[in-house]
Short mmCIF file of C-alpha atoms in Angstrom, two decimals:
data_model
loop_
_atom_site.label_atom_id
_atom_site.label_comp_id
_atom_site.label_asym_id
_atom_site.label_seq_id
_atom_site.Cartn_x
_atom_site.Cartn_y
_atom_site.Cartn_z
CA UNK A 35 102.72 14.29 -67.27
CA UNK A 36 104.53 17.15 -69.19
CA UNK A 37 106.29 20.16 -68.06
CA UNK A 38 104.90 21.34 -71.47
CA UNK A 39 101.38 20.95 -72.35
CA UNK A 40 100.34 20.36 -75.85
CA UNK A 41 96.88 18.48 -77.18
CA UNK A 42 97.15 14.82 -77.74
CA UNK A 43 95.98 15.26 -81.59
CA UNK A 44 95.10 17.93 -84.02
CA UNK A 45 93.49 17.18 -88.07
CA UNK A 46 92.89 18.85 -90.76
CA UNK A 47 92.02 18.15 -94.62
CA UNK A 48 94.64 18.68 -97.09
CA UNK A 49 95.56 22.60 -97.75
CA UNK A 50 94.34 23.96 -94.76
CA UNK A 51 95.91 25.19 -91.60
CA UNK A 52 96.34 23.50 -88.20
CA UNK A 53 97.95 25.42 -85.12
CA UNK A 54 99.39 23.43 -82.56
CA UNK A 55 99.67 25.21 -79.12
CA UNK A 56 102.24 24.44 -76.21
CA UNK A 57 101.67 25.78 -73.05
CA UNK A 58 104.27 26.54 -70.35
CA UNK A 59 105.27 28.64 -67.38
CA UNK A 60 107.56 31.87 -66.78
CA UNK A 61 110.57 29.29 -65.85
CA UNK A 62 110.21 28.07 -69.31
CA UNK A 63 108.64 29.49 -72.43
CA UNK A 64 108.31 32.55 -70.69
CA UNK A 65 111.78 33.29 -70.63
CA UNK A 66 113.18 30.89 -73.02
CA UNK A 67 113.84 29.92 -76.34
CA UNK A 68 111.05 27.17 -78.11
CA UNK A 69 112.07 24.76 -80.35
CA UNK A 70 109.82 22.31 -82.68
CA UNK A 71 110.46 18.79 -83.22
CA UNK A 72 108.70 16.86 -86.06
CA UNK A 73 108.93 12.82 -85.82
CA UNK A 74 107.72 11.09 -88.53
CA UNK A 75 106.91 7.43 -87.65
CA UNK A 76 109.89 5.04 -87.04
CA UNK A 77 112.62 7.74 -87.58
CA UNK A 78 114.29 10.00 -85.40
CA UNK A 79 112.87 13.76 -84.55
CA UNK A 80 113.76 16.62 -87.05
CA UNK A 81 114.33 20.05 -85.83
CA UNK A 82 111.21 21.91 -87.39
CA UNK A 83 111.39 25.48 -85.61
CA UNK A 84 113.80 27.03 -83.20
CA UNK A 85 114.48 30.24 -81.10
CA UNK A 86 110.20 30.54 -81.18
CA UNK A 87 110.10 31.49 -85.11
CA UNK A 88 113.33 30.59 -87.04
CA UNK A 89 113.56 27.86 -89.34
CA UNK A 90 116.07 25.53 -90.40
CA UNK A 91 117.34 25.75 -93.81
CA UNK A 92 115.41 23.25 -95.93
CA UNK A 93 112.12 23.38 -93.74
CA UNK A 94 109.17 24.74 -96.05
CA UNK A 95 107.78 27.99 -94.61
CA UNK A 96 104.56 26.24 -94.66
CA UNK A 97 105.89 25.69 -90.93
CA UNK A 98 105.76 28.71 -88.66
CA UNK A 99 106.29 29.50 -85.25
CA UNK A 100 105.46 32.09 -82.26
CA UNK A 101 105.60 32.79 -79.17
CA UNK A 102 103.38 34.78 -76.75
CA UNK A 103 103.65 35.02 -73.26
CA UNK A 104 104.11 31.42 -71.42
CA UNK A 105 102.77 29.80 -74.69
CA UNK A 106 103.68 28.82 -78.16
CA UNK A 107 102.44 27.65 -81.24
CA UNK A 108 103.29 25.87 -84.51
CA UNK A 109 101.31 26.40 -87.72
CA UNK A 110 101.57 24.16 -90.29
CA UNK A 111 99.71 26.03 -93.58
CA UNK A 112 98.55 24.15 -96.74
CA UNK A 113 98.74 20.60 -95.09
CA UNK A 114 99.80 18.17 -96.87
CA UNK A 115 99.61 14.20 -96.19
CA UNK A 116 103.28 13.94 -95.72
CA UNK A 117 102.94 16.51 -92.87
CA UNK A 118 101.23 13.46 -90.67
CA UNK A 119 103.66 13.02 -87.65
CA UNK A 120 104.11 13.75 -84.28
CA UNK A 121 104.89 17.35 -83.08
CA UNK A 122 107.00 18.19 -79.90
CA UNK A 123 107.79 21.79 -78.43
CA UNK A 124 110.61 21.81 -76.21
CA UNK A 125 112.36 24.85 -74.11
CA UNK A 126 114.86 24.91 -71.04
CA UNK A 127 113.55 25.04 -67.70
CA UNK A 128 115.35 27.19 -65.15
CA UNK A 129 113.73 25.85 -62.50
CA UNK A 130 114.44 21.97 -63.43
CA UNK A 131 117.91 23.64 -64.79
CA UNK A 132 117.48 21.66 -68.15
CA UNK A 133 115.26 21.27 -71.28
CA UNK A 134 111.89 19.82 -71.15
CA UNK A 135 109.59 18.49 -73.95
CA UNK A 136 105.84 18.88 -74.53
CA UNK A 137 103.94 15.46 -74.60
CA UNK A 138 103.69 15.81 -78.55
CA UNK A 139 100.64 16.26 -80.42
CA UNK A 140 99.81 13.94 -83.66
CA UNK A 141 98.87 15.35 -86.66
CA UNK A 142 96.51 13.64 -88.71
CA UNK A 143 95.58 14.49 -92.48
CA UNK A 144 91.98 13.84 -92.95
CA UNK B 1015 127.24 16.56 -93.34
CA UNK B 1016 126.33 15.88 -89.34
CA UNK B 1017 126.51 12.40 -88.76
CA UNK B 1018 125.51 10.93 -85.54
CA UNK B 1019 125.48 7.15 -84.75
CA UNK B 1020 124.94 5.65 -81.36
CA UNK B 1021 125.98 2.60 -80.45
CA UNK B 1022 125.98 -0.05 -77.26
CA UNK B 1023 122.03 -0.62 -76.70
CA UNK B 1024 121.22 -4.04 -75.41
CA UNK B 1025 118.84 -6.05 -73.48
CA UNK B 1026 119.72 -6.10 -69.63
CA UNK B 1027 118.38 -7.24 -66.52
CA UNK B 1028 117.35 -4.46 -64.00
CA UNK B 1029 119.97 -3.53 -61.83
CA UNK B 1030 122.70 -3.52 -64.47
CA UNK B 1031 124.87 -0.83 -65.93
CA UNK B 1032 125.29 -0.22 -69.60
CA UNK B 1033 127.20 2.45 -71.62
CA UNK B 1034 126.16 3.89 -74.85
CA UNK B 1035 128.32 5.53 -77.02
CA UNK B 1036 127.63 8.52 -79.96
CA UNK B 1037 130.27 8.85 -82.37
CA UNK B 1038 129.83 12.00 -84.22
CA UNK B 1039 131.26 13.83 -87.52
CA UNK B 1040 131.14 16.42 -90.21
CA UNK B 1041 131.14 19.22 -87.50
CA UNK B 1042 133.68 20.51 -84.78
CA UNK B 1043 132.66 18.13 -81.87
CA UNK B 1044 134.10 20.15 -78.90
CA UNK B 1045 132.15 23.52 -80.03
CA UNK B 1046 128.89 21.96 -79.75
CA UNK B 1047 126.48 21.18 -76.53
CA UNK B 1048 125.38 17.17 -76.80
CA UNK B 1049 122.73 15.79 -75.43
CA UNK B 1050 120.87 12.23 -74.74
CA UNK B 1051 117.22 11.94 -74.86
CA UNK B 1052 114.79 8.84 -75.19
CA UNK B 1053 111.65 7.81 -76.05
CA UNK B 1054 109.97 4.91 -74.37
CA UNK B 1055 107.84 2.69 -76.55
CA UNK B 1056 104.74 4.18 -77.61
CA UNK B 1057 105.53 7.31 -75.43
CA UNK B 1058 106.82 11.05 -75.74
CA UNK B 1059 110.39 12.30 -76.14
CA UNK B 1060 112.04 13.19 -72.85
CA UNK B 1061 115.59 14.94 -72.33
CA UNK B 1062 117.98 12.44 -70.22
CA UNK B 1063 121.27 14.58 -70.06
CA UNK B 1064 123.13 17.54 -71.68
CA UNK B 1065 126.87 18.35 -71.33
CA UNK B 1066 128.22 22.01 -72.96
CA UNK B 1067 130.93 22.04 -75.51
CA UNK B 1068 134.91 22.16 -73.92
CA UNK B 1069 133.76 22.99 -70.46
CA UNK B 1070 131.75 19.96 -69.58
CA UNK B 1071 129.26 21.53 -67.34
CA UNK B 1072 126.39 18.63 -67.40
CA UNK B 1073 122.19 18.60 -66.47
CA UNK B 1074 120.76 15.44 -65.64
CA UNK B 1075 117.16 14.78 -65.62
CA UNK B 1076 115.51 14.11 -62.48
CA UNK B 1077 114.73 10.75 -63.57
CA UNK B 1078 118.31 9.74 -64.19
CA UNK B 1079 120.13 11.90 -61.54
CA UNK B 1080 122.27 9.32 -59.58
CA UNK B 1081 122.32 6.69 -61.66
CA UNK B 1082 122.91 8.19 -65.80
CA UNK B 1083 126.21 10.30 -66.34
CA UNK B 1084 126.92 11.75 -69.25
CA UNK B 1085 130.31 12.90 -70.62
CA UNK B 1086 132.38 13.33 -73.86
CA UNK B 1087 135.63 12.78 -75.55
CA UNK B 1088 136.72 15.92 -77.70
CA UNK B 1089 139.92 14.27 -78.81
CA UNK B 1090 137.72 10.95 -80.05
CA UNK B 1091 134.79 13.29 -80.96
CA UNK B 1092 132.38 10.82 -78.94
CA UNK B 1093 129.34 11.29 -76.52
CA UNK B 1094 128.39 8.86 -73.69
CA UNK B 1095 125.89 7.68 -71.65
CA UNK B 1096 126.73 5.92 -68.58
CA UNK B 1097 123.90 3.81 -67.08
CA UNK B 1098 123.93 2.12 -63.94
CA UNK B 1099 120.85 0.96 -61.71
CA UNK B 1100 119.19 0.51 -64.86
CA UNK B 1101 115.22 -0.02 -64.38
CA UNK B 1102 112.09 -1.42 -66.45
CA UNK B 1103 111.31 2.16 -66.81
CA UNK B 1104 114.13 2.94 -68.60
CA UNK B 1105 113.44 0.64 -71.70
CA UNK B 1106 113.63 2.97 -74.42
CA UNK B 1107 114.99 4.00 -77.62
CA UNK B 1108 118.29 6.57 -77.08
CA UNK B 1109 119.23 9.38 -79.34
CA UNK B 1110 122.23 11.29 -79.09
CA UNK B 1111 121.52 15.21 -80.52
CA UNK B 1112 123.86 18.07 -81.27
CA UNK B 1113 123.08 21.57 -80.62
CA UNK B 1114 121.62 23.85 -83.08
CA UNK B 1115 124.63 26.19 -83.11
CA UNK B 1116 127.89 26.74 -80.94
CA UNK B 1117 125.77 29.46 -78.79
CA UNK B 1118 122.85 26.99 -77.32
CA UNK B 1119 123.32 25.13 -74.48
CA UNK B 1120 120.97 22.65 -75.49
CA UNK B 1121 119.17 21.97 -78.42
CA UNK B 1122 118.42 19.04 -80.87
CA UNK B 1123 119.30 20.40 -83.92
CA UNK B 1124 120.73 16.91 -85.36
CA UNK B 1125 119.76 14.01 -83.91
CA UNK B 1126 121.19 10.14 -84.40
CA UNK B 1127 119.04 7.04 -85.74
CA UNK B 1128 118.89 5.92 -81.90
CA UNK B 1129 119.65 2.53 -80.14
CA UNK B 1130 117.21 0.68 -77.94
CA UNK B 1131 117.77 -0.12 -74.29
CA UNK B 1132 115.79 -3.04 -72.81
CA UNK B 1133 115.41 -3.56 -69.20
CA UNK B 1134 113.88 -6.80 -68.71
CA UNK B 1135 114.32 -9.98 -66.56
#
């Protein structure tokens, strides 16, 4: 059971917007930055969003992140077939004194 | 260009020890926190351990505390994970990751390709 809770799957048609939610608590998301990672099949994770909503250089602006209270979300707009991947949220947890991941959400493009 | 190259993965028996290494290049290694994360077959990601830059402060996940030790040699630009008392549930691909920036205490701004550790009798 992951400390951060994500839905196991999400899907959308090409061009649509998919939003993935990540639920935590005051000891993690509520007081610390949230990062989002994309993991394509059989590859290493890649940083997609950091500090709730910042995009590293090279990440398309179709990907956006936000945070409200003890939850965070990742939105993928203009969904494309290459967006099929697993997406993970992560944050530092003050109670565990270390970083924690969500369980991951598999995004399928219909 | 940031490069992280893990090595040391192997097939070992339960109870054995193993040391993973991560050779870093393309950035000032000592200025960044570094991490190990792992992914069991068909499962999600789990952060294993984090080590700060020059100060060396470490954090270990409860699942490995007392068995695994993260360390670094800034003179060799290398990160290590010493694993002892290995269990079947430690079977996973282990990734080396670099913090997002010098102010981050953890991160995953860049990742290595990973190395497979299999624990089985």
